[in-house]
Short mmCIF file of C-alpha atoms and ligand atoms in Angstrom, two decimals:
data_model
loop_
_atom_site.label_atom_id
_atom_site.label_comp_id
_atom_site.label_asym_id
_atom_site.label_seq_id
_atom_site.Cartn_x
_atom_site.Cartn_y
_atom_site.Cartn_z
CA UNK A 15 5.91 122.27 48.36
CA UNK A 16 7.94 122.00 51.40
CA UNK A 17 8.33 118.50 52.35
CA UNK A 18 7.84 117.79 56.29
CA UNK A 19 8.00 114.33 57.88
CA UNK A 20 7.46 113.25 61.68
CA UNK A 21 6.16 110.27 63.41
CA UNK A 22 5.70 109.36 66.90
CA UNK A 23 6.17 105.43 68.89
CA UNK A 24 2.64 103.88 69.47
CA UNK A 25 3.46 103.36 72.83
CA UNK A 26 1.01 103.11 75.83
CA UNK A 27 -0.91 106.93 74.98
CA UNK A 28 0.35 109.92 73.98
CA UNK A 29 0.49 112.97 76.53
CA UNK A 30 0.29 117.04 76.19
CA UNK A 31 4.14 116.68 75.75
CA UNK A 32 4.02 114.80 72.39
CA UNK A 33 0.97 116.82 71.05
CA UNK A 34 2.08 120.11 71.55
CA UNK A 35 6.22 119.01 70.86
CA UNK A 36 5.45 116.96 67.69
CA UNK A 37 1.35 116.38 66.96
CA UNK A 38 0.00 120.27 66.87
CA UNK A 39 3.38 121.78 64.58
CA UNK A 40 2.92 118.87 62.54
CA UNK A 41 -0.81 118.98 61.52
CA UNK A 42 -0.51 122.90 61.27
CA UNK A 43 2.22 122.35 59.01
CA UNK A 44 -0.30 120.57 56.57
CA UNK A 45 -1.20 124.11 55.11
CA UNK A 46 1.98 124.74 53.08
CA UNK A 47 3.67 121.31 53.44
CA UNK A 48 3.60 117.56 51.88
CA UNK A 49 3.72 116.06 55.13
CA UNK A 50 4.39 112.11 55.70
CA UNK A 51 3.00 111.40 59.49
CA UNK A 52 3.33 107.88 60.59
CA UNK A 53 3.61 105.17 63.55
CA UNK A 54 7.20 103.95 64.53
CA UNK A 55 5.87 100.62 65.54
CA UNK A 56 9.62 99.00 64.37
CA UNK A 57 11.34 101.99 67.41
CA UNK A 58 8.57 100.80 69.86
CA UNK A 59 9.71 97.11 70.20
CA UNK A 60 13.33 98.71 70.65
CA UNK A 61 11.43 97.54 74.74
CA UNK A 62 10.18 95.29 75.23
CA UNK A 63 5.92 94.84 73.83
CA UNK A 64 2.85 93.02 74.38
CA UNK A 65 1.64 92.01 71.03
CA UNK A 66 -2.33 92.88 71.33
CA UNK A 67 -1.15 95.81 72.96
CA UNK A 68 1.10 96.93 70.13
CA UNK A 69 -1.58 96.43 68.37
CA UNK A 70 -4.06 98.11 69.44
CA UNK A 71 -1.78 101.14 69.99
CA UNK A 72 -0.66 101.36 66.55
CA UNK A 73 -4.34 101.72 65.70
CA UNK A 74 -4.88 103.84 68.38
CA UNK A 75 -2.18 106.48 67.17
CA UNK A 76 -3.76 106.28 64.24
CA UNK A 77 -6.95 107.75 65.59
CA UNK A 78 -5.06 110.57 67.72
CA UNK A 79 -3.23 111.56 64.67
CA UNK A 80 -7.01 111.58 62.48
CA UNK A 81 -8.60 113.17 65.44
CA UNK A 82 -5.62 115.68 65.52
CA UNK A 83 -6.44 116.75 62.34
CA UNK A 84 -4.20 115.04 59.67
CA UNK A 85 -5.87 114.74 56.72
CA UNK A 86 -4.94 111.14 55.32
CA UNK A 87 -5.78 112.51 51.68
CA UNK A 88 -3.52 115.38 51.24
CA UNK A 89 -1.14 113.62 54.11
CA UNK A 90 0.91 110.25 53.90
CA UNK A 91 -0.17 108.21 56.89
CA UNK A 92 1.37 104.51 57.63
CA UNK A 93 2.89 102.40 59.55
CA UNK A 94 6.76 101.89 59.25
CA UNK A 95 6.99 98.27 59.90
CA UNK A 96 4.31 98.53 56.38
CA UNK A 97 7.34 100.13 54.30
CA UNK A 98 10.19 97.40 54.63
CA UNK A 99 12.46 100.14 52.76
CA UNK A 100 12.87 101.61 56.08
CA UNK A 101 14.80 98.79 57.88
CA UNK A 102 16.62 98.28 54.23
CA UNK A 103 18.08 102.09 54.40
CA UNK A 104 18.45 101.27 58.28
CA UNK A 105 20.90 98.49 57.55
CA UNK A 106 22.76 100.46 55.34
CA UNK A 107 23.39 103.92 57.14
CA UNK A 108 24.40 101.11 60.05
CA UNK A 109 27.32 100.19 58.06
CA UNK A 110 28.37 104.39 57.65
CA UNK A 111 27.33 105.04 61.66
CA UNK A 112 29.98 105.36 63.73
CA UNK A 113 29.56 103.48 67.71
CA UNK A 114 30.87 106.32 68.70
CA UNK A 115 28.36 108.83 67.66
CA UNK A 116 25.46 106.84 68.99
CA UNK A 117 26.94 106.72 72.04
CA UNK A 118 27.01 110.02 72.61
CA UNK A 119 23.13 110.35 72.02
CA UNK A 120 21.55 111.00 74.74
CA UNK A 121 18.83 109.48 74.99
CA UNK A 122 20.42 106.26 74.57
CA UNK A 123 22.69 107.17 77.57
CA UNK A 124 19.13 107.75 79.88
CA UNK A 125 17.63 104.71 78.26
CA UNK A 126 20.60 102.08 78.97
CA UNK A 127 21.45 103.86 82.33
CA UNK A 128 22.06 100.96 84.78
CA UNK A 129 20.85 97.68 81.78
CA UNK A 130 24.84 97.71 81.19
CA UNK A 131 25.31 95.24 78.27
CA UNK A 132 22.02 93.48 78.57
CA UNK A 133 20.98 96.77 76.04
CA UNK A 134 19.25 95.53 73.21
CA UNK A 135 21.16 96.28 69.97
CA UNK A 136 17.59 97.92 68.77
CA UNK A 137 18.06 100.62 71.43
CA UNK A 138 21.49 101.37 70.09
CA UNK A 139 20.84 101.78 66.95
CA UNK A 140 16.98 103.58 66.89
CA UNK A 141 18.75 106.77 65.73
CA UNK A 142 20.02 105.20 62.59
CA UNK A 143 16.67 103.92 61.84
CA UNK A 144 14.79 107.43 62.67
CA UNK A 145 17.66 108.48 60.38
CA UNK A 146 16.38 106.31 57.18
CA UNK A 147 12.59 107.07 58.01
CA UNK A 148 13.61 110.51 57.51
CA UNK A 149 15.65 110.50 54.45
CA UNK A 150 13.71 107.94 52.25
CA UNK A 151 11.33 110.60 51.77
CA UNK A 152 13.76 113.89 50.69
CA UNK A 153 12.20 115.28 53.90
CA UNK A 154 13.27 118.88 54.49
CA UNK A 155 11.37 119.78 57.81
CA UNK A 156 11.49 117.62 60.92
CA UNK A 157 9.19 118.99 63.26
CA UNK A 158 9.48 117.19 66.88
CA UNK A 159 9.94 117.90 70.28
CA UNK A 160 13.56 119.43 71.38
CA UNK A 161 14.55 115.77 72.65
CA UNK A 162 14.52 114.26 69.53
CA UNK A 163 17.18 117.56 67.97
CA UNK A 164 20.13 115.41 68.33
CA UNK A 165 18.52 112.44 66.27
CA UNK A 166 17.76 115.04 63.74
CA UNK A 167 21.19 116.02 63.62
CA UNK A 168 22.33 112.44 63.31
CA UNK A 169 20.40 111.97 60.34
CA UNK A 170 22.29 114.85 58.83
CA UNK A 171 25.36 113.76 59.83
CA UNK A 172 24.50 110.62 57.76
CA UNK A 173 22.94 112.35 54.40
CA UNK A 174 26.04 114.54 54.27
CA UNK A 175 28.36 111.55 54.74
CA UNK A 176 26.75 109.20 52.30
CA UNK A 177 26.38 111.80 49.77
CA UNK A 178 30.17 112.62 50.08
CA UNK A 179 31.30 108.69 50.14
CA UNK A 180 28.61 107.91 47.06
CA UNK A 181 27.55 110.76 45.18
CA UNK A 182 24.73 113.26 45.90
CA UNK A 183 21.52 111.15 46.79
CA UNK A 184 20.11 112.21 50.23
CA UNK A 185 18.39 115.83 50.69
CA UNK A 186 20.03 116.99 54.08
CA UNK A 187 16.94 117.49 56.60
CA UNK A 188 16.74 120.50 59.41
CA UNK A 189 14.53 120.21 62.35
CA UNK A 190 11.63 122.50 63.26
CA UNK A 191 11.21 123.17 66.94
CA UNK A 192 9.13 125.39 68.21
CA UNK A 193 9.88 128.04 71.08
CA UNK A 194 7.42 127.62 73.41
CA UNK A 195 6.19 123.27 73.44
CA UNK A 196 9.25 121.84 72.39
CA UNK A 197 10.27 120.67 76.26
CA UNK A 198 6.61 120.01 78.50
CA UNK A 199 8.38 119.09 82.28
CA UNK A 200 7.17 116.59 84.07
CA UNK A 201 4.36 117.92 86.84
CA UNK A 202 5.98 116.11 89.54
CA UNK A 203 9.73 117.28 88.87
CA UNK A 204 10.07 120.45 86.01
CA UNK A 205 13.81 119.76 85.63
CA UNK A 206 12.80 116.78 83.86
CA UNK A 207 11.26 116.20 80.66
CA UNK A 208 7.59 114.87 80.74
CA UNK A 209 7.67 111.32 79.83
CA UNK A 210 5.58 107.74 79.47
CA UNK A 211 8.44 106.36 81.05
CA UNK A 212 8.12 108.04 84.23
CA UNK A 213 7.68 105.84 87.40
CA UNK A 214 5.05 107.73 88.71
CA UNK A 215 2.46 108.57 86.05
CA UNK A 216 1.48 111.95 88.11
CA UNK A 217 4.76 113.11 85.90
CA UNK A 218 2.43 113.66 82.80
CA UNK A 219 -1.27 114.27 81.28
CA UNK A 220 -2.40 111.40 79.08
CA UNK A 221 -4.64 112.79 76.30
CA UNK A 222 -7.06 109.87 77.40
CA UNK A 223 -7.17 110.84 81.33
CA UNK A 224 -10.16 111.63 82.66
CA UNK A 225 -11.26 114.95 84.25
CA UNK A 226 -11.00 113.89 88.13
CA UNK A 227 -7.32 112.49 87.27
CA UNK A 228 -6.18 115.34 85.12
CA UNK A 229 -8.04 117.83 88.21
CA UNK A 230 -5.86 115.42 90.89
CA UNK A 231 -2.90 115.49 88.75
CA UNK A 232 -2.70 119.37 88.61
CA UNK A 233 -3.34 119.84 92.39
CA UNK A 234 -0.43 117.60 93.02
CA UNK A 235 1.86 119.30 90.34
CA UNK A 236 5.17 120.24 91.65
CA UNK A 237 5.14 124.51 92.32
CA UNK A 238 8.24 126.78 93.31
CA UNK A 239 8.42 128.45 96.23
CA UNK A 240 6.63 131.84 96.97
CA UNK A 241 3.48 132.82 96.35
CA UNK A 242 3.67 134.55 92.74
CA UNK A 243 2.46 133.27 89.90
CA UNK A 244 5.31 133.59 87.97
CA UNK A 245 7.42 131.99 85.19
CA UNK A 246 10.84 132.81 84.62
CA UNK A 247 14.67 131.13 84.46
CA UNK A 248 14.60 130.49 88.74
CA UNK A 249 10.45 129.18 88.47
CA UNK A 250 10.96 125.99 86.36
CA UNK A 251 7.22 124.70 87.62
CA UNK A 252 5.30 127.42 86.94
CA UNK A 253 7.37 128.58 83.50
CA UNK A 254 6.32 124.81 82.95
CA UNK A 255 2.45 125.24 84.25
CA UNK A 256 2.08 128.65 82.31
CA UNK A 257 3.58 127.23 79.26
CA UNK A 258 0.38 125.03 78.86
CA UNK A 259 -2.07 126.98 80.23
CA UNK A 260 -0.67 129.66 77.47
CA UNK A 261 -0.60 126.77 74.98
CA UNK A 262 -4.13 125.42 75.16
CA UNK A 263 -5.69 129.13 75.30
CA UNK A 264 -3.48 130.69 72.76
CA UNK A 265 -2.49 133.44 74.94
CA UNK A 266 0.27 134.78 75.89
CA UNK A 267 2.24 133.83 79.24
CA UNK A 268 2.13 137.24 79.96
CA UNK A 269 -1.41 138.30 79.66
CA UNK A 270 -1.85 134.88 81.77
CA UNK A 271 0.62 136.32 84.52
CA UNK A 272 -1.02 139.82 84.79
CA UNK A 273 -4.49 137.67 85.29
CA UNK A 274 -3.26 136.36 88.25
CA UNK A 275 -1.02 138.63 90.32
CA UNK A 276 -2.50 138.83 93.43
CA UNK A 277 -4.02 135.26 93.25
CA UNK A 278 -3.22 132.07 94.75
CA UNK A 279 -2.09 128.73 93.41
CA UNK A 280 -5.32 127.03 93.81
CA UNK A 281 -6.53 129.32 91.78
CA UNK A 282 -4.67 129.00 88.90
CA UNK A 283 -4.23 125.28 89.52
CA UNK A 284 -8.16 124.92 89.39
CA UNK A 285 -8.68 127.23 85.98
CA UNK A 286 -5.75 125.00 84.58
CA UNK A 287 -7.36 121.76 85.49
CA UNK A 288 -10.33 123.01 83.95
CA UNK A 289 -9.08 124.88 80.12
CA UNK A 290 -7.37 121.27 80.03
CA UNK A 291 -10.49 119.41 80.52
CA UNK A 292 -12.40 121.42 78.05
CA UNK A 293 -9.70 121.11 75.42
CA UNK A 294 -9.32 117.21 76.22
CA UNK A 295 -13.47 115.96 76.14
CA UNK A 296 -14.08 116.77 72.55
CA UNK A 297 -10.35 115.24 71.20
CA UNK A 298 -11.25 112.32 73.53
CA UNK A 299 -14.40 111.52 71.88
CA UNK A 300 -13.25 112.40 68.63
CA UNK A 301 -10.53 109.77 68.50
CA UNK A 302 -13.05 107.00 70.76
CA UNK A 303 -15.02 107.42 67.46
CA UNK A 304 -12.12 107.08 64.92
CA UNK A 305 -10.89 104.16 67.30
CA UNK A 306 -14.43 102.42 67.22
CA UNK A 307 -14.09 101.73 63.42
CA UNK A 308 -10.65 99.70 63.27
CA UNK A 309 -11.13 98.87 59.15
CA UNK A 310 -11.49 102.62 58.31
CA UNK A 311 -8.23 103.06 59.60
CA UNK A 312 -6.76 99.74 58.35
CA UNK A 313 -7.59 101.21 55.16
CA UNK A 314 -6.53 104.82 55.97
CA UNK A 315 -3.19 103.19 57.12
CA UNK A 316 -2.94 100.52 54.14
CA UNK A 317 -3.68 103.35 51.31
CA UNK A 318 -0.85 105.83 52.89
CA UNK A 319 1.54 102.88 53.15
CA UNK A 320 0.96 102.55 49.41
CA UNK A 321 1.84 105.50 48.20
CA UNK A 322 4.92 105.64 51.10
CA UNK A 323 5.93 102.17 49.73
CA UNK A 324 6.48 103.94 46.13
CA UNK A 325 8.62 106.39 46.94
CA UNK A 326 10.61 104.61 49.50
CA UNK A 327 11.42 101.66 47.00
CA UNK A 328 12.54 104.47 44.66
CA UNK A 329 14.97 106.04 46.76
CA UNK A 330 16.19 102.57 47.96
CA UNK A 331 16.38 101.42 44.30
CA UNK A 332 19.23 104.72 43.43
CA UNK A 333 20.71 103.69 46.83
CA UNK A 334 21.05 99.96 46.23
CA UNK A 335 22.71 101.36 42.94
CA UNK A 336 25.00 103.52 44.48
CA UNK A 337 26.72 101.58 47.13
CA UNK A 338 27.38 98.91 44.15
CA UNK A 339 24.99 95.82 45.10
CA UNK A 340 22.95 96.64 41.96
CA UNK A 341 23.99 94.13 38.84
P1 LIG B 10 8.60 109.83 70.75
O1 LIG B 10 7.57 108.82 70.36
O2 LIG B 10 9.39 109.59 71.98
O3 LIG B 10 7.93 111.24 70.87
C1 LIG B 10 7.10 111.72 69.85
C2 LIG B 10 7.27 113.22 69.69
O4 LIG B 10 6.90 113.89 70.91
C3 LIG B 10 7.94 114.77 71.29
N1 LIG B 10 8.00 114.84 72.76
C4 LIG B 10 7.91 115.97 73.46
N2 LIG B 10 7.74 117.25 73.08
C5 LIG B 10 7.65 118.19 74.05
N3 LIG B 10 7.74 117.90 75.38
C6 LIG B 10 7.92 116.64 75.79
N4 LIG B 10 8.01 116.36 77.10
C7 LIG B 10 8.01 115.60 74.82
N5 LIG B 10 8.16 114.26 74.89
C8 LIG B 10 8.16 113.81 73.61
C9 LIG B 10 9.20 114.15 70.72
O5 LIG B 10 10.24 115.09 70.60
C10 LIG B 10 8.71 113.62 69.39
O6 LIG B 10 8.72 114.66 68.42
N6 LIG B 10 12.38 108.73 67.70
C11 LIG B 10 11.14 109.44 67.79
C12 LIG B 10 10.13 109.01 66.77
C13 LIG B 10 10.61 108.99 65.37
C14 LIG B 10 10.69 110.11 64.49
C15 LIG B 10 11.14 109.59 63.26
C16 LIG B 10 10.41 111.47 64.66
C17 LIG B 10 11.01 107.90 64.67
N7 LIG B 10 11.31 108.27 63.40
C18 LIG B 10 11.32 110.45 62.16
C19 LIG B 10 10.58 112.31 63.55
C20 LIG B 10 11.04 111.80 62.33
C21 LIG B 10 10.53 109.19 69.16
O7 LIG B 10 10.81 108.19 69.77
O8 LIG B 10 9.59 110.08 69.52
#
């Protein structure tokens, strides 16, 4: 089987941009895949963390991914900070990374916009260690959300590098982004990806809000001018607003768009507000439950870090030997 690997930061929540970028490919991908799905706890603290918050987050991501639909038997679920081979392979592809090429990521370049050298070091180098979680595991498919491509890419870079310089050890992974998903905008500005580190948190839909924010949220969204409702290349709001609606319901953007010619954006806005709401209850109550019994997913979490843990040290083992630390 096709191996697949993606994980997401247990930061704050998780909003419609990382489910349908990263969680909805990834548990559909459970069909005809070995997938490894875990909880970057070591990229979170790249910023700064509160400890019990950390800590209930990680737990809490847990419970999205469960309520998602990943099936902890048939799917590896940790935590990375559980698997100390990550940070291991980290160290190493650190000492093949070039400064240069993590400079040029750009997510680093949004992230340390305006910190100048008061960076951390962890921010820096988060692609290399995305790059290890990825290629411990002989991961083929990468599913995420466009924004993470170039970190894909990176880790690519690194397998085909390290291969070349020591022998054929890393498989070389692709990424798998969909068309329609990989970039959710932000509701207040659709030139901008939707993010949790927005200053305004009308930019995005928490899968936890509630229905009166996620109905006020909508009504505020951003719209283009005109009356139509209408994607296309000059409507970046509603190409946005239509990508979800067509997301949630399964249909198509254009079946959506002949609904509502002659219709006004309070009425789409409202039957938005509301597919959302009825896709969000049962997922919300569905992961309150998983979240309400912490051991069951200490030991979901534990059990998947196992079996992680055995393969990682493998891998790490033939590296180790490799590079020439191995007596
Ligand atoms: P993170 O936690 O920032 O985001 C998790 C996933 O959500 C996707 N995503 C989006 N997709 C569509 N629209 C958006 N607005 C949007 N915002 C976020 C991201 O692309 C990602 O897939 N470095 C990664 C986590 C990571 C990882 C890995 C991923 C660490 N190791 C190994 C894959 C494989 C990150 O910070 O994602």
């Amino acid at each position: 089987m096709i191996k697949a690997l993606t994980a997401l930061q247990p930061t704050n929540f998780f909003h419609i941009g990382n489910w349908f970028g990263a969680i909805e490919p990834a548990v559909a991908l459970q069909r005809d895949h070995k997938l490894s799905m875990f909880i970057v706890d070591y990229h979170a603290i790249t910023v700064p963390q509160k400890p019990e918050e950390l800590r209930k987050n990680i737990l809490f991501a847990a419970a999205t991914y469960l309520a998602a639909g990943i099936d902890p038997k048939t799917t590896t679920l940790f935590q990375q900070s559980a698997v100390s081979e990550h940070t291991e392979l980290a160290w190493v592809l650190n000492c093949i990374a070039k400064v240069g090429e993590l400079e040029r990521m750009t997510q680093f370049k949004d992230k340390a916009k305006g910190k100048g050298e008061s960076v951390s070091m962890g921010l820096f180098g988060y692609p290399v260690l995305m790059a290890a979680d990825i290629l411990l595991y002989d991961t083929e498919v990468v599913p995420v959300g466009e924004d993470q491509k170039q970190h894909v890419e990176l880790a690519r870079d690194l397998a085909i590098r390290f291969n070349r310089d020591f022998g054929e050890t890393f498989v070389v992974p692709v990424p798998k982004i969909r068309e329609v998903g990989a970039r959710i905008m932000g509701l207040d500005d659709p030139m901008k990806k939707m993010s949790k580190s927005a200053p305004s948190a009308k930019n995005y839909i928490s899968l936890m809000d509630d229905a009166d924010t996620v109905v006020k949220k909508i009504k505020g969204a951003v719209t283009d001018s005109g009356s139509e409702i209408r994607g296309g290349n000059d409507r970046p709001a509603f190409s946005n607003l239509l990508a979800i609606y067509s997301l949630i319901t399964h249909r198509s953007v254009e079946a959506i768009e002949t609904e509502y010619i002659g219709k006004q954006y309070s009425d789409f806005k409202g039957d938005l507000a509301e597919v959302l709401n009825l896709w969000l209850a049962p997922l919300q109550a569905k992961i309150k439950t998983f979240v309400e019994h912490e051991n069951d997913l200490k030991a979901i979490l534990n059990e998947g870090a196992q079996r992680a843990r055995e393969q990682a040290q493998r891998r790490m083992k033939q590296v180790r030997e490799r590079i020439g630390v191995a007596l």
